[in-house]
Amino acid sequence: MSADPTPRREVVTGVPRRVRPLPRYRTQSEIDEQTPLGDVYVRSLMRSQLRAGITAFAVLALVAGTLPLVFAALRSAALVWAVLGFAAYPPLTLVAWWYVRRAERNERDFARLVEGRPAP
């Protein structure tokens, strides 16, 4: 064994550094500054939302438009009320559920694009 003691460890620190602010994403600044590219991004979101709305409206119009034909074919007041009371609501509920999910997905994709995160 040697007689030399082990040297003490020293903590070396540097000058405290300033934290840089996070850079704004280019897409977000394009939208904020209302540049032509930012306008394209916003129009893209609006177009996708409009497409979802028109699709939901078309399905609802198809369901509601076929009801008079169903009523004419049934010729029974009890069955007409059964169709109105029970059979018409599940398709309407499904269309509403689909529309909300689609609109939220469009907004989530747009936010991901603006923040610069990759798509999953």
C-alpha positions in Angstrom: 0.0 0.0 0.0 1.2 3.4 -0.8 1.2 6.2 1.7 -0.3 8.7 -0.7 -3.9 9.5 0.1 -6.4 9.6 -2.7 -6.9 13.1 -3.9 -10.3 14.7 -3.1 -12.7 15.1 -6.0 -13.3 18.7 -7.0 -16.5 19.9 -8.6 -15.8 22.0 -11.6 -18.5 24.4 -12.6 -18.8 26.9 -15.4 -20.3 30.3 -15.7 -24.1 30.0 -15.5 -25.6 30.0 -18.9 -28.8 31.8 -19.9 -31.5 29.5 -21.1 -32.5 30.4 -24.6 -36.2 30.7 -25.3 -37.6 27.9 -27.4 -37.7 28.8 -31.0 -41.1 29.4 -32.4 -42.0 26.9 -35.0 -42.1 28.2 -38.5 -45.6 26.9 -39.2 -46.9 28.7 -36.2 -45.2 32.0 -37.1 -46.5 31.6 -40.7 -50.1 31.4 -39.3 -49.6 34.2 -36.8 -48.1 36.6 -39.4 -50.9 35.7 -41.8 -48.5 35.0 -44.7 -49.7 33.2 -47.8 -48.3 29.9 -46.5 -50.1 30.3 -43.2 -53.2 31.0 -45.1 -52.8 27.7 -47.0 -52.5 25.9 -43.6 -55.6 27.4 -42.3 -57.6 26.8 -45.5 -56.4 23.2 -45.4 -57.9 22.8 -41.9 -61.1 24.5 -43.0 -61.4 22.3 -46.1 -61.0 19.1 -44.1 -63.6 20.3 -41.5 -66.0 21.3 -44.3 -65.5 17.9 -46.0 -66.4 16.1 -42.7 -69.5 18.3 -42.3 -70.7 17.8 -45.8 -70.3 14.1 -45.5 -72.2 14.0 -42.2 -75.0 16.2 -43.7 -75.2 13.9 -46.8 -75.6 10.8 -44.6 -78.2 12.6 -42.4 -80.1 13.7 -45.5 -80.1 10.2 -46.9 -81.4 8.8 -43.6 -84.1 11.5 -43.3 -84.9 11.4 -47.0 -85.7 7.7 -47.0 -88.1 7.9 -44.0 -91.1 8.9 -46.1 -90.5 5.8 -48.4 -90.3 3.6 -45.3 -93.5 5.1 -44.0 -95.3 4.5 -47.3 -94.1 0.9 -47.4 -95.2 0.2 -43.8 -98.8 1.4 -43.9 -99.1 0.8 -40.2 -99.3 3.6 -37.7 -97.7 1.5 -35.0 -94.7 0.6 -37.2 -94.3 4.2 -38.3 -94.1 5.3 -34.7 -91.7 2.5 -33.9 -89.4 3.6 -36.8 -89.7 7.2 -35.7 -89.1 6.4 -32.1 -86.4 3.8 -32.2 -85.0 2.9 -35.6 -84.2 6.5 -36.7 -82.0 7.4 -33.7 -79.1 4.9 -33.9 -78.0 6.0 -37.4 -78.3 9.7 -36.3 -76.3 9.0 -33.2 -73.6 7.1 -35.2 -73.3 9.9 -37.7 -72.9 12.5 -34.9 -70.3 10.3 -33.1 -68.4 9.9 -36.4 -68.5 13.7 -37.1 -67.2 14.6 -33.7 -64.3 12.1 -33.8 -63.4 13.2 -37.4 -63.4 17.0 -36.4 -61.3 16.3 -33.3 -58.8 14.3 -35.4 -58.6 17.1 -38.0 -57.8 19.6 -35.3 -55.3 17.2 -33.6 -53.5 16.7 -36.9 -53.4 20.5 -37.5 -52.1 21.2 -34.1 -49.4 18.5 -34.6 -48.5 20.2 -37.9 -48.3 23.6 -36.3 -46.2 22.4 -33.4 -43.8 20.5 -35.7 -44.4 17.1 -34.2 -44.3 14.1 -36.5 -47.5 12.2 -37.3 -47.9 8.9 -35.5 
